[in-house]
PDB file of C-alpha atoms in Angstrom:
ATOM      1  CA  MET W   1     -85.084  20.826  -4.463  1.00 96.00           C
ATOM      2  CA  LYS W   2     -85.294  16.713  -5.208  1.00 97.00           C
ATOM      3  CA  PHE W   3     -83.716  13.744  -3.176  1.00 98.00           C
ATOM      4  CA  GLY W   4     -83.244  10.086  -4.188  1.00 98.00           C
ATOM      5  CA  VAL W   5     -83.035   7.298  -1.438  1.00 98.00           C
ATOM      6  CA  VAL W   6     -80.918   4.529  -2.483  1.00 98.00           C
ATOM      7  CA  VAL W   7     -82.356   1.152  -1.919  1.00 98.00           C
ATOM      8  CA  PHE W   8     -80.190  -1.839  -1.893  1.00 98.00           C
ATOM      9  CA  PRO W   9     -81.074  -5.226  -0.788  1.00 97.00           C
ATOM     10  CA  GLY W  10     -80.645  -5.262   3.319  1.00 97.00           C
ATOM     11  CA  SER W  11     -81.930  -0.904   3.599  1.00 97.00           C
ATOM     12  CA  ASN W  12     -83.636  -0.655   6.657  1.00 97.00           C
ATOM     13  CA  CYS W  13     -84.034   3.076   6.751  1.00 98.00           C
ATOM     14  CA  ASP W  14     -84.970   4.460   3.914  1.00 98.00           C
ATOM     15  CA  THR W  15     -88.679   4.737   5.052  1.00 98.00           C
ATOM     16  CA  ASP W  16     -87.206   6.693   7.526  1.00 98.00           C
ATOM     17  CA  VAL W  17     -85.329   8.174   4.982  1.00 98.00           C
ATOM     18  CA  LYS W  18     -88.155   9.409   2.833  1.00 98.00           C
ATOM     19  CA  TYR W  19     -90.251  10.243   5.682  1.00 98.00           C
ATOM     20  CA  ALA W  20     -88.113  12.943   7.386  1.00 98.00           C
ATOM     21  CA  ILE W  21     -88.029  14.209   3.521  1.00 98.00           C
ATOM     22  CA  GLU W  22     -91.199  13.986   2.278  1.00 98.00           C
ATOM     23  CA  THR W  23     -93.167  14.493   5.097  1.00 97.00           C
ATOM     24  CA  VAL W  24     -90.742  16.536   8.024  1.00 97.00           C
ATOM     25  CA  LEU W  25     -89.312  18.828   5.087  1.00 97.00           C
ATOM     26  CA  LYS W  26     -91.881  18.730   2.237  1.00 98.00           C
ATOM     27  CA  GLN W  27     -89.649  17.865  -0.408  1.00 98.00           C
ATOM     28  CA  PRO W  28     -89.467  15.466  -3.353  1.00 98.00           C
ATOM     29  CA  VAL W  29     -88.162  11.935  -2.982  1.00 98.00           C
ATOM     30  CA  ASP W  30     -87.392   8.681  -4.908  1.00 97.00           C
ATOM     31  CA  TYR W  31     -86.820   5.751  -4.034  1.00 98.00           C
ATOM     32  CA  LEU W  32     -83.498   4.974  -6.476  1.00 98.00           C
ATOM     33  CA  TRP W  33     -82.995   1.113  -6.607  1.00 97.00           C
ATOM     34  CA  HIS W  34     -79.583  -0.143  -6.565  1.00 96.00           C
ATOM     35  CA  GLN W  35     -79.535  -2.108 -10.228  1.00 95.00           C
ATOM     36  CA  GLU W  36     -80.554   1.719 -11.525  1.00 90.00           C
ATOM     37  CA  GLY W  37     -78.192   3.461 -13.561  1.00 84.00           C
ATOM     38  CA  ASP W  38     -79.429   7.069 -14.117  1.00 88.00           C
ATOM     39  CA  ILE W  39     -79.853   8.965 -11.773  1.00 91.00           C
ATOM     40  CA  ALA W  40     -80.442  11.913 -13.642  1.00 92.00           C
ATOM     41  CA  GLY W  41     -81.987  15.145 -11.675  1.00 95.00           C
ATOM     42  CA  TYR W  42     -81.347  14.671  -8.443  1.00 97.00           C
ATOM     43  CA  ASP W  43     -79.872  16.850  -6.248  1.00 97.00           C
ATOM     44  CA  CYS W  44     -78.965  15.492  -3.696  1.00 98.00           C
ATOM     45  CA  LEU W  45     -78.525  11.445  -2.792  1.00 98.00           C
ATOM     46  CA  VAL W  46     -79.268   9.873   0.921  1.00 98.00           C
ATOM     47  CA  LEU W  47     -77.413   6.466   1.422  1.00 98.00           C
ATOM     48  CA  PRO W  48     -79.426   4.965   4.388  1.00 98.00           C
ATOM     49  CA  GLY W  49     -78.889   2.581   6.687  1.00 98.00           C
ATOM     50  CA  GLY W  50     -79.086  -1.068   7.375  1.00 97.00           C
ATOM     51  CA  PHE W  51     -77.893  -3.947   6.234  1.00 97.00           C
ATOM     52  CA  SER W  52     -76.955  -4.025   2.353  1.00 96.00           C
ATOM     53  CA  PHE W  53     -76.520  -7.469   1.115  1.00 96.00           C
ATOM     54  CA  GLY W  54     -76.446  -8.437   5.043  1.00 95.00           C
ATOM     55  CA  ASP W  55     -73.259  -7.156   5.777  1.00 94.00           C
ATOM     56  CA  TYR W  56     -71.503 -10.281   4.073  1.00 95.00           C
ATOM     57  CA  LEU W  57     -67.358  -9.987   4.019  1.00 95.00           C
ATOM     58  CA  ARG W  58     -67.634  -6.637   5.295  1.00 95.00           C
ATOM     59  CA  ILE W  59     -69.912  -3.848   5.980  1.00 96.00           C
ATOM     60  CA  GLY W  60     -70.781  -2.205   2.743  1.00 96.00           C
ATOM     61  CA  ALA W  61     -68.148  -3.953   0.498  1.00 96.00           C
ATOM     62  CA  ILE W  62     -70.073  -5.322  -1.476  1.00 96.00           C
ATOM     63  CA  ALA W  63     -72.919  -3.265  -1.827  1.00 97.00           C
ATOM     64  CA  ARG W  64     -70.085  -0.208  -3.101  1.00 97.00           C
ATOM     65  CA  PHE W  65     -70.673  -2.574  -6.653  1.00 96.00           C
ATOM     66  CA  SER W  66     -73.895  -1.951  -7.111  1.00 96.00           C
ATOM     67  CA  PRO W  67     -74.756  -0.678 -10.691  1.00 96.00           C
ATOM     68  CA  ILE W  68     -76.212   2.954  -9.232  1.00 97.00           C
ATOM     69  CA  MET W  69     -72.976   3.017  -7.027  1.00 97.00           C
ATOM     70  CA  LYS W  70     -70.976   4.427 -10.377  1.00 97.00           C
ATOM     71  CA  SER W  71     -73.286   6.752 -10.996  1.00 97.00           C
ATOM     72  CA  VAL W  72     -73.375   8.003  -6.945  1.00 98.00           C
ATOM     73  CA  GLU W  73     -69.544   8.279  -7.845  1.00 97.00           C
ATOM     74  CA  GLN W  74     -69.814  10.233 -11.194  1.00 97.00           C
ATOM     75  CA  PHE W  75     -72.442  12.264  -9.446  1.00 97.00           C
ATOM     76  CA  ALA W  76     -70.078  13.306  -6.383  1.00 97.00           C
ATOM     77  CA  GLY W  77     -67.564  14.114  -9.068  1.00 97.00           C
ATOM     78  CA  ASN W  78     -69.548  16.797 -10.940  1.00 95.00           C
ATOM     79  CA  GLY W  79     -70.247  18.510  -7.314  1.00 95.00           C
ATOM     80  CA  GLY W  80     -73.689  16.323  -6.152  1.00 96.00           C
ATOM     81  CA  LEU W  81     -74.578  15.896  -3.032  1.00 98.00           C
ATOM     82  CA  VAL W  82     -73.822  12.830  -0.830  1.00 98.00           C
ATOM     83  CA  VAL W  83     -75.629  11.448   2.594  1.00 98.00           C
ATOM     84  CA  GLY W  84     -74.413   8.508   3.595  1.00 98.00           C
ATOM     85  CA  ILE W  85     -75.708   7.131   6.654  1.00 98.00           C
ATOM     86  CA  CYS W  86     -74.635   4.562   9.100  1.00 98.00           C
ATOM     87  CA  ASN W  87     -74.349   1.640   6.665  1.00 98.00           C
ATOM     88  CA  GLY W  88     -74.460   3.908   3.713  1.00 98.00           C
ATOM     89  CA  PHE W  89     -71.247   6.146   5.463  1.00 98.00           C
ATOM     90  CA  GLN W  90     -69.771   2.301   5.661  1.00 98.00           C
ATOM     91  CA  ILE W  91     -70.455   1.772   1.739  1.00 98.00           C
ATOM     92  CA  LEU W  92     -68.699   5.489   1.300  1.00 98.00           C
ATOM     93  CA  LEU W  93     -66.458   4.459   3.387  1.00 98.00           C
ATOM     94  CA  GLU W  94     -65.657   0.999   0.839  1.00 97.00           C
ATOM     95  CA  ALA W  95     -66.354   3.267  -2.475  1.00 97.00           C
ATOM     96  CA  GLY W  96     -63.275   5.630  -1.468  1.00 97.00           C
ATOM     97  CA  LEU W  97     -65.730   8.799  -1.678  1.00 98.00           C
ATOM     98  CA  LEU W  98     -64.892   9.290   1.973  1.00 98.00           C
ATOM     99  CA  PRO W  99     -61.152   8.793   3.784  1.00 98.00           C
ATOM    100  CA  GLY W 100     -61.318   6.329   6.099  1.00 98.00           C
ATOM    101  CA  ALA W 101     -62.375   2.721   6.999  1.00 97.00           C
ATOM    102  CA  MET W 102     -64.750   1.400  10.115  1.00 97.00           C
ATOM    103  CA  LYS W 103     -64.054  -1.584  12.393  1.00 96.00           C
ATOM    104  CA  MET W 104     -66.297  -2.850  15.045  1.00 95.00           C
ATOM    105  CA  ASN W 105     -67.414  -1.666  18.167  1.00 97.00           C
ATOM    106  CA  ASP W 106     -64.797  -1.451  20.261  1.00 94.00           C
ATOM    107  CA  SER W 107     -67.048  -2.933  23.315  1.00 94.00           C
ATOM    108  CA  LEU W 108     -67.935  -5.556  20.382  1.00 93.00           C
ATOM    109  CA  GLN W 109     -71.786  -4.445  21.446  1.00 95.00           C
ATOM    110  CA  PHE W 110     -74.546  -3.419  19.459  1.00 97.00           C
ATOM    111  CA  ARG W 111     -74.962   0.170  20.579  1.00 97.00           C
ATOM    112  CA  CYS W 112     -78.636   2.145  20.325  1.00 97.00           C
ATOM    113  CA  GLN W 113     -78.679   5.054  22.147  1.00 97.00           C
ATOM    114  CA  ASP W 114     -78.726   8.575  21.665  1.00 97.00           C
ATOM    115  CA  ALA W 115     -75.279  10.039  20.942  1.00 98.00           C
ATOM    116  CA  TYR W 116     -74.344  14.067  21.811  1.00 98.00           C
ATOM    117  CA  LEU W 117     -73.006  15.136  18.669  1.00 98.00           C
ATOM    118  CA  LYS W 118     -69.998  18.503  18.996  1.00 98.00           C
ATOM    119  CA  VAL W 119     -70.550  20.390  15.512  1.00 98.00           C
ATOM    120  CA  GLU W 120     -67.013  21.140  14.413  1.00 98.00           C
ATOM    121  CA  ASN W 121     -67.723  22.765  11.700  1.00 97.00           C
ATOM    122  CA  ASN W 122     -70.328  24.471  10.327  1.00 97.00           C
ATOM    123  CA  GLU W 123     -69.606  25.813   6.871  1.00 96.00           C
ATOM    124  CA  THR W 124     -70.803  23.084   5.210  1.00 97.00           C
ATOM    125  CA  ALA W 125     -73.283  22.174   1.915  1.00 97.00           C
ATOM    126  CA  PHE W 126     -74.522  19.937   5.503  1.00 98.00           C
ATOM    127  CA  THR W 127     -74.425  21.931   8.997  1.00 98.00           C
ATOM    128  CA  ASN W 128     -74.565  26.094   7.881  1.00 96.00           C
ATOM    129  CA  LYS W 129     -78.239  26.174  10.336  1.00 96.00           C
ATOM    130  CA  MET W 130     -75.520  25.178  12.700  1.00 97.00           C
ATOM    131  CA  MET W 131     -73.212  27.163  15.272  1.00 95.00           C
ATOM    132  CA  PRO W 132     -69.249  25.447  15.640  1.00 92.00           C
ATOM    133  CA  GLY W 133     -70.177  24.170  19.027  1.00 93.00           C
ATOM    134  CA  ASN W 134     -73.791  23.049  19.306  1.00 97.00           C
ATOM    135  CA  ILE W 135     -74.685  19.688  20.864  1.00 98.00           C
ATOM    136  CA  LEU W 136     -77.049  17.819  18.341  1.00 98.00           C
ATOM    137  CA  ARG W 137     -78.880  14.703  19.894  1.00 98.00           C
ATOM    138  CA  VAL W 138     -78.897  12.115  17.172  1.00 98.00           C
ATOM    139  CA  PRO W 139     -79.028   8.393  18.150  1.00 98.00           C
ATOM    140  CA  VAL W 140     -76.819   5.904  17.046  1.00 98.00           C
ATOM    141  CA  ALA W 141     -77.198   2.045  16.166  1.00 98.00           C
ATOM    142  CA  HIS W 142     -74.564   0.481  14.578  1.00 97.00           C
ATOM    143  CA  GLY W 143     -72.243  -2.659  15.609  1.00 97.00           C
ATOM    144  CA  GLU W 144     -69.479  -1.482  13.948  1.00 96.00           C
ATOM    145  CA  GLY W 145     -68.722   2.189  13.467  1.00 97.00           C
ATOM    146  CA  ASN W 146     -65.159   2.538  14.372  1.00 97.00           C
ATOM    147  CA  TYR W 147     -64.421   5.138  12.563  1.00 98.00           C
ATOM    148  CA  TYR W 148     -60.551   4.203  11.896  1.00 97.00           C
ATOM    149  CA  ALA W 149     -58.340   6.744  10.607  1.00 97.00           C
ATOM    150  CA  ASP W 150     -54.504   6.208  10.878  1.00 95.00           C
ATOM    151  CA  GLU W 151     -52.285   9.291  12.404  1.00 95.00           C
ATOM    152  CA  SER W 152     -51.527  11.287   9.739  1.00 96.00           C
ATOM    153  CA  MET W 153     -55.291  11.283   7.866  1.00 97.00           C
ATOM    154  CA  VAL W 154     -56.456  12.269  11.004  1.00 98.00           C
ATOM    155  CA  ALA W 155     -54.217  15.631  10.537  1.00 98.00           C
ATOM    156  CA  GLU W 156     -55.104  15.503   7.273  1.00 98.00           C
ATOM    157  CA  LEU W 157     -59.077  15.352   8.134  1.00 98.00           C
ATOM    158  CA  GLU W 158     -58.231  18.433  10.808  1.00 98.00           C
ATOM    159  CA  ARG W 159     -56.441  20.659   8.211  1.00 98.00           C
ATOM    160  CA  ASN W 160     -59.182  20.157   5.970  1.00 97.00           C
ATOM    161  CA  GLY W 161     -62.219  20.907   8.393  1.00 97.00           C
ATOM    162  CA  GLN W 162     -63.935  17.073   7.396  1.00 98.00           C
ATOM    163  CA  ILE W 163     -64.265  16.946  10.639  1.00 98.00           C
ATOM    164  CA  VAL W 164     -68.350  17.640  10.705  1.00 98.00           C
ATOM    165  CA  PHE W 165     -69.117  16.100  14.425  1.00 98.00           C
ATOM    166  CA  ARG W 166     -67.539  14.097  16.860  1.00 98.00           C
ATOM    167  CA  TYR W 167     -69.027  12.356  19.671  1.00 98.00           C
ATOM    168  CA  SER W 168     -68.926  14.323  22.757  1.00 98.00           C
ATOM    169  CA  SER W 169     -70.993  14.523  26.316  1.00 98.00           C
ATOM    170  CA  SER W 170     -74.587  17.121  26.399  1.00 97.00           C
ATOM    171  CA  LYS W 171     -71.891  19.116  27.613  1.00 97.00           C
ATOM    172  CA  GLY W 172     -69.443  19.406  25.090  1.00 97.00           C
ATOM    173  CA  ALA W 173     -66.975  17.450  25.711  1.00 98.00           C
ATOM    174  CA  VAL W 174     -65.133  15.804  23.752  1.00 98.00           C
ATOM    175  CA  VAL W 175     -64.351  12.860  25.471  1.00 98.00           C
ATOM    176  CA  PRO W 176     -63.576   8.606  25.903  1.00 97.00           C
ATOM    177  CA  GLU W 177     -66.307   8.218  27.759  1.00 97.00           C
ATOM    178  CA  ALA W 178     -68.913   9.973  25.533  1.00 98.00           C
ATOM    179  CA  ASN W 179     -67.803   7.532  22.350  1.00 98.00           C
ATOM    180  CA  PRO W 180     -70.020   4.857  22.066  1.00 98.00           C
ATOM    181  CA  ASN W 181     -67.909   2.711  19.606  1.00 98.00           C
ATOM    182  CA  GLY W 182     -63.936   3.471  19.964  1.00 97.00           C
ATOM    183  CA  SER W 183     -63.894   6.186  16.955  1.00 98.00           C
ATOM    184  CA  THR W 184     -60.515   7.409  16.519  1.00 97.00           C
ATOM    185  CA  ALA W 185     -60.557  11.149  17.435  1.00 98.00           C
ATOM    186  CA  ASN W 186     -64.026  10.107  18.907  1.00 98.00           C
ATOM    187  CA  ILE W 187     -65.031  11.476  14.586  1.00 98.00           C
ATOM    188  CA  ALA W 188     -68.832  10.843  14.061  1.00 98.00           C
ATOM    189  CA  GLY W 189     -68.816  12.186  10.822  1.00 98.00           C
ATOM    190  CA  VAL W 190     -66.630  13.412   7.760  1.00 98.00           C
ATOM    191  CA  ILE W 191     -66.502  14.948   4.957  1.00 98.00           C
ATOM    192  CA  ASN W 192     -65.308  14.587   1.736  1.00 98.00           C
ATOM    193  CA  LYS W 193     -61.875  17.233   0.835  1.00 97.00           C
ATOM    194  CA  GLU W 194     -64.549  19.605  -1.726  1.00 97.00           C
ATOM    195  CA  GLY W 195     -67.057  19.086   0.837  1.00 97.00           C
ATOM    196  CA  ASN W 196     -69.957  17.638  -0.890  1.00 98.00           C
ATOM    197  CA  VAL W 197     -70.253  13.905   0.524  1.00 98.00           C
ATOM    198  CA  LEU W 198     -70.978  13.422   3.783  1.00 98.00           C
ATOM    199  CA  GLY W 199     -71.125  10.173   6.000  1.00 98.00           C
ATOM    200  CA  MET W 200     -72.206   9.726   9.624  1.00 98.00           C
ATOM    201  CA  MET W 201     -72.889   7.268  11.504  1.00 98.00           C
ATOM    202  CA  PRO W 202     -76.129   8.651  14.100  1.00 98.00           C
ATOM    203  CA  HIS W 203     -79.325   8.839  11.960  1.00 98.00           C
ATOM    204  CA  PRO W 204     -80.778  11.752  11.418  1.00 98.00           C
ATOM    205  CA  GLU W 205     -83.842  10.651   9.777  1.00 98.00           C
ATOM    206  CA  ARG W 206     -84.850   9.393  13.756  1.00 97.00           C
ATOM    207  CA  CYS W 207     -84.617  12.279  15.346  1.00 97.00           C
ATOM    208  CA  ALA W 208     -86.267  15.187  12.634  1.00 97.00           C
ATOM    209  CA  GLU W 209     -89.563  16.287  14.415  1.00 96.00           C
ATOM    210  CA  THR W 210     -90.673  15.521  18.260  1.00 94.00           C
ATOM    211  CA  LEU W 211     -92.706  12.895  17.820  1.00 93.00           C
ATOM    212  CA  LEU W 212     -89.996  11.158  17.766  1.00 92.00           C
ATOM    213  CA  GLY W 213     -87.795  12.742  21.059  1.00 91.00           C
ATOM    214  CA  GLY W 214     -86.616  15.426  18.707  1.00 95.00           C
ATOM    215  CA  GLU W 215     -85.446  17.205  16.020  1.00 96.00           C
ATOM    216  CA  ASP W 216     -81.968  18.095  16.603  1.00 98.00           C
ATOM    217  CA  GLY W 217     -81.165  15.553  12.562  1.00 98.00           C
ATOM    218  CA  LYS W 218     -83.469  18.150  11.063  1.00 98.00           C
ATOM    219  CA  LEU W 219     -81.407  21.093  10.601  1.00 98.00           C
ATOM    220  CA  ILE W 220     -79.017  18.502   8.218  1.00 98.00           C
ATOM    221  CA  PHE W 221     -82.134  17.979   5.659  1.00 98.00           C
ATOM    222  CA  GLU W 222     -82.305  22.098   6.546  1.00 98.00           C
ATOM    223  CA  SER W 223     -78.748  23.181   5.896  1.00 98.00           C
ATOM    224  CA  ILE W 224     -78.486  20.676   2.992  1.00 98.00           C
ATOM    225  CA  ILE W 225     -82.550  22.184   1.251  1.00 97.00           C
ATOM    226  CA  ASP W 226     -80.837  26.222   2.398  1.00 96.00           C
ATOM    227  CA  TRP W 227     -77.590  25.474   0.873  1.00 96.00           C
ATOM    228  CA  HIS W 228     -79.067  23.861  -2.584  1.00 95.00           C
ATOM    229  CA  GLN W 229     -81.193  26.847  -2.495  1.00 93.00           C
ATOM    230  CA  GLY W 230     -78.438  29.661  -2.283  1.00 91.00           C
ATOM    231  CA  GLY W 231     -77.169  28.117  -4.898  1.00 87.00           C
ATOM    232  CA  GLY W 232     -74.728  26.216  -3.352  1.00 84.00           C
ATOM    233  CA  LYS W 233     -72.606  28.382  -1.207  1.00 72.00           C
ATOM    234  CA  LEU W 234     -72.615  29.419   2.050  1.00 66.00           C
ATOM    235  CA  GLY W 235     -75.668  31.928   3.207  1.00 53.00           C
TER     236      GLY W 235
ATOM    237  CA  MET F   1     -58.064 -25.692 -11.900  1.00 96.00           C
ATOM    238  CA  TYR F   2     -56.963 -23.568  -9.000  1.00 97.00           C
ATOM    239  CA  GLN F   3     -57.445 -22.843  -5.471  1.00 98.00           C
ATOM    240  CA  ALA F   4     -56.449 -19.682  -3.649  1.00 98.00           C
ATOM    241  CA  LYS F   5     -56.425 -20.129   0.008  1.00 98.00           C
ATOM    242  CA  ILE F   6     -56.674 -16.422   0.687  1.00 98.00           C
ATOM    243  CA  LYS F   7     -55.847 -14.955   5.003  1.00 98.00           C
ATOM    244  CA  VAL F   8     -56.919 -11.342   5.502  1.00 98.00           C
ATOM    245  CA  THR F   9     -55.924  -9.255   8.826  1.00 96.00           C
ATOM    246  CA  LEU F  10     -56.333  -6.557   9.730  1.00 96.00           C
ATOM    247  CA  LYS F  11     -52.410  -4.868   9.212  1.00 96.00           C
ATOM    248  CA  LYS F  12     -50.251  -3.832  12.178  1.00 93.00           C
ATOM    249  CA  GLY F  13     -51.118  -1.099  14.581  1.00 90.00           C
ATOM    250  CA  VAL F  14     -54.741  -1.626  13.759  1.00 94.00           C
ATOM    251  CA  LEU F  15     -56.343  -2.111  17.110  1.00 92.00           C
ATOM    252  CA  ASP F  16     -58.288  -5.719  16.461  1.00 94.00           C
ATOM    253  CA  PRO F  17     -61.302  -5.710  19.168  1.00 92.00           C
ATOM    254  CA  GLN F  18     -62.141  -9.118  18.751  1.00 92.00           C
ATOM    255  CA  GLY F  19     -58.571 -10.309  19.183  1.00 95.00           C
ATOM    256  CA  SER F  20     -58.708  -8.120  23.013  1.00 94.00           C
ATOM    257  CA  ALA F  21     -61.668 -10.182  23.535  1.00 94.00           C
ATOM    258  CA  VAL F  22     -60.380 -13.340  22.854  1.00 96.00           C
ATOM    259  CA  GLN F  23     -57.037 -12.993  24.905  1.00 96.00           C
ATOM    260  CA  ARG F  24     -58.628 -11.668  27.602  1.00 95.00           C
ATOM    261  CA  SER F  25     -60.605 -14.776  27.766  1.00 95.00           C
ATOM    262  CA  LEU F  26     -57.464 -17.250  27.370  1.00 97.00           C
ATOM    263  CA  ARG F  27     -56.346 -15.251  29.782  1.00 95.00           C
ATOM    264  CA  ALA F  28     -59.576 -16.183  32.400  1.00 95.00           C
ATOM    265  CA  LEU F  29     -58.349 -19.549  31.066  1.00 97.00           C
ATOM    266  CA  ASP F  30     -55.167 -19.253  33.073  1.00 97.00           C
ATOM    267  CA  TYR F  31     -53.586 -19.529  29.562  1.00 97.00           C
ATOM    268  CA  GLY F  32     -51.478 -16.650  30.542  1.00 94.00           C
ATOM    269  CA  GLU F  33     -49.210 -17.162  28.515  1.00 97.00           C
ATOM    270  CA  VAL F  34     -50.852 -15.870  25.392  1.00 96.00           C
ATOM    271  CA  THR F  35     -48.912 -12.206  25.150  1.00 96.00           C
ATOM    272  CA  SER F  36     -51.952 -11.461  21.657  1.00 95.00           C
ATOM    273  CA  VAL F  37     -54.421 -12.590  19.619  1.00 96.00           C
ATOM    274  CA  ARG F  38     -55.483 -11.083  16.594  1.00 95.00           C
ATOM    275  CA  ILE F  39     -58.444 -12.335  14.328  1.00 96.00           C
ATOM    276  CA  GLY F  40     -59.055 -12.448  10.082  1.00 97.00           C
ATOM    277  CA  LYS F  41     -61.072 -13.837   7.888  1.00 97.00           C
ATOM    278  CA  TYR F  42     -60.003 -17.602   5.486  1.00 98.00           C
ATOM    279  CA  MET F  43     -61.050 -18.034   1.917  1.00 98.00           C
ATOM    280  CA  GLU F  44     -61.344 -20.681  -0.170  1.00 98.00           C
ATOM    281  CA  VAL F  45     -61.680 -19.100  -4.180  1.00 98.00           C
ATOM    282  CA  ASN F  46     -61.532 -21.875  -6.833  1.00 97.00           C
ATOM    283  CA  LEU F  47     -60.797 -20.900 -10.013  1.00 97.00           C
ATOM    284  CA  GLU F  48     -60.407 -21.091 -13.698  1.00 96.00           C
ATOM    285  CA  ALA F  49     -57.217 -20.455 -15.361  1.00 96.00           C
ATOM    286  CA  SER F  50     -54.909 -21.141 -18.393  1.00 96.00           C
ATOM    287  CA  ASN F  51     -51.889 -20.933 -16.239  1.00 96.00           C
ATOM    288  CA  LYS F  52     -50.513 -20.101 -12.604  1.00 96.00           C
ATOM    289  CA  GLU F  53     -49.134 -16.897 -13.476  1.00 97.00           C
ATOM    290  CA  THR F  54     -52.762 -16.108 -14.610  1.00 97.00           C
ATOM    291  CA  ALA F  55     -54.368 -16.670 -11.571  1.00 97.00           C
ATOM    292  CA  GLU F  56     -52.172 -15.460  -9.424  1.00 97.00           C
ATOM    293  CA  GLU F  57     -52.849 -12.422 -11.232  1.00 97.00           C
ATOM    294  CA  GLN F  58     -56.483 -12.680 -10.935  1.00 98.00           C
ATOM    295  CA  VAL F  59     -56.003 -13.685  -7.088  1.00 98.00           C
ATOM    296  CA  LYS F  60     -54.548 -10.774  -5.880  1.00 98.00           C
ATOM    297  CA  GLU F  61     -56.475  -7.890  -7.978  1.00 97.00           C
ATOM    298  CA  MET F  62     -59.449  -9.841  -6.159  1.00 98.00           C
ATOM    299  CA  CYS F  63     -57.642  -9.470  -2.809  1.00 98.00           C
ATOM    300  CA  GLN F  64     -57.735  -5.472  -3.754  1.00 97.00           C
ATOM    301  CA  ARG F  65     -60.545  -4.843  -5.003  1.00 96.00           C
ATOM    302  CA  LEU F  66     -62.940  -6.544  -2.874  1.00 97.00           C
ATOM    303  CA  LEU F  67     -61.977  -9.017  -0.453  1.00 98.00           C
ATOM    304  CA  ALA F  68     -59.080  -6.571   1.279  1.00 98.00           C
ATOM    305  CA  ASN F  69     -60.159  -3.233   2.470  1.00 97.00           C
ATOM    306  CA  PRO F  70     -56.302  -1.526   1.737  1.00 95.00           C
ATOM    307  CA  VAL F  71     -57.341   0.811   4.339  1.00 95.00           C
ATOM    308  CA  ILE F  72     -57.149  -1.248   7.139  1.00 96.00           C
ATOM    309  CA  GLU F  73     -56.747  -4.678   5.958  1.00 97.00           C
ATOM    310  CA  ASP F  74     -53.167  -6.700   4.514  1.00 97.00           C
ATOM    311  CA  TYR F  75     -54.079 -10.004   2.417  1.00 98.00           C
ATOM    312  CA  THR F  76     -51.591 -13.158   1.649  1.00 98.00           C
ATOM    313  CA  TYR F  77     -52.203 -15.969  -0.528  1.00 98.00           C
ATOM    314  CA  ASN F  78     -51.358 -19.872  -1.220  1.00 98.00           C
ATOM    315  CA  LEU F  79     -52.377 -20.843  -4.444  1.00 97.00           C
ATOM    316  CA  VAL F  80     -52.339 -24.220  -5.767  1.00 97.00           C
ATOM    317  CA  GLU F  81     -53.855 -26.465  -8.216  1.00 96.00           C
ATOM    318  CA  VAL F  82     -56.353 -28.761  -7.899  1.00 95.00           C
ATOM    319  CA  LYS F  83     -58.085 -31.318  -9.891  1.00 89.00           C
ATOM    320  CA  SER F  84     -61.495 -29.711 -10.782  1.00 76.00           C
TER     321      SER F  84
END
């Protein structure tokens, strides 16, 4: 399974993502510079974290118009798997590939800590190695991860099973105290309606091997690989 | 040449964490009369256009496509002719 990691000026988690895919999961992976237009031959594209274009104007607003994004939109439109992590998530929101928007953390602080994620939907390309209710420990590191969706949008997300992860306590209680940024309904990760695009603020690539203090993040990459090897459906 | 003075603000009903913090700070300075603070962005965009109508169309499109995020933000602008 061939992965592509999209690199924007200011991306800073591209190396970590490539390392996790290549060294931990033993899959072929290339960097794709944001000026590139041709992304043929890839099975999954990852938009990594960072501060693309210095976060100028609005996070992700400028990266969203990078030449490669036309190809990413086309790829996603054809059912290709796309994962946006942190800044990558913000870019996917700006591009309209995922619903909602991102605001400054309600604490106004940059939060760099472990977060617990409750798996809300395990019947996706990104979570099929998990069980519903599983708790993952995955680090977050962001100043603007306050996911916003209005009431009707949240209801629709819930109806469609698009909320994949919610911030919870280590025991799985979805409570305000477990929410590091003020996200609506404790949402930490969402998929599009079609189920082939995932956006999440926490960093699975930073916890994909025990040396880094945990390997819960590996489950996401393993799910993607299983999904692909199973021909793009749940096993 | 034209100049658009553009204001981008969070939509009504969308909580503004920065605004709330500034309001608390004003209260701490004894400005108890402050009932709310909202923070937004101000931009000045200079552009060439053959007439005001065209300039306005362009500015609107810029706001919708890039300068504001319609999910959480509103924009207003004031367009004036300026010497180039």
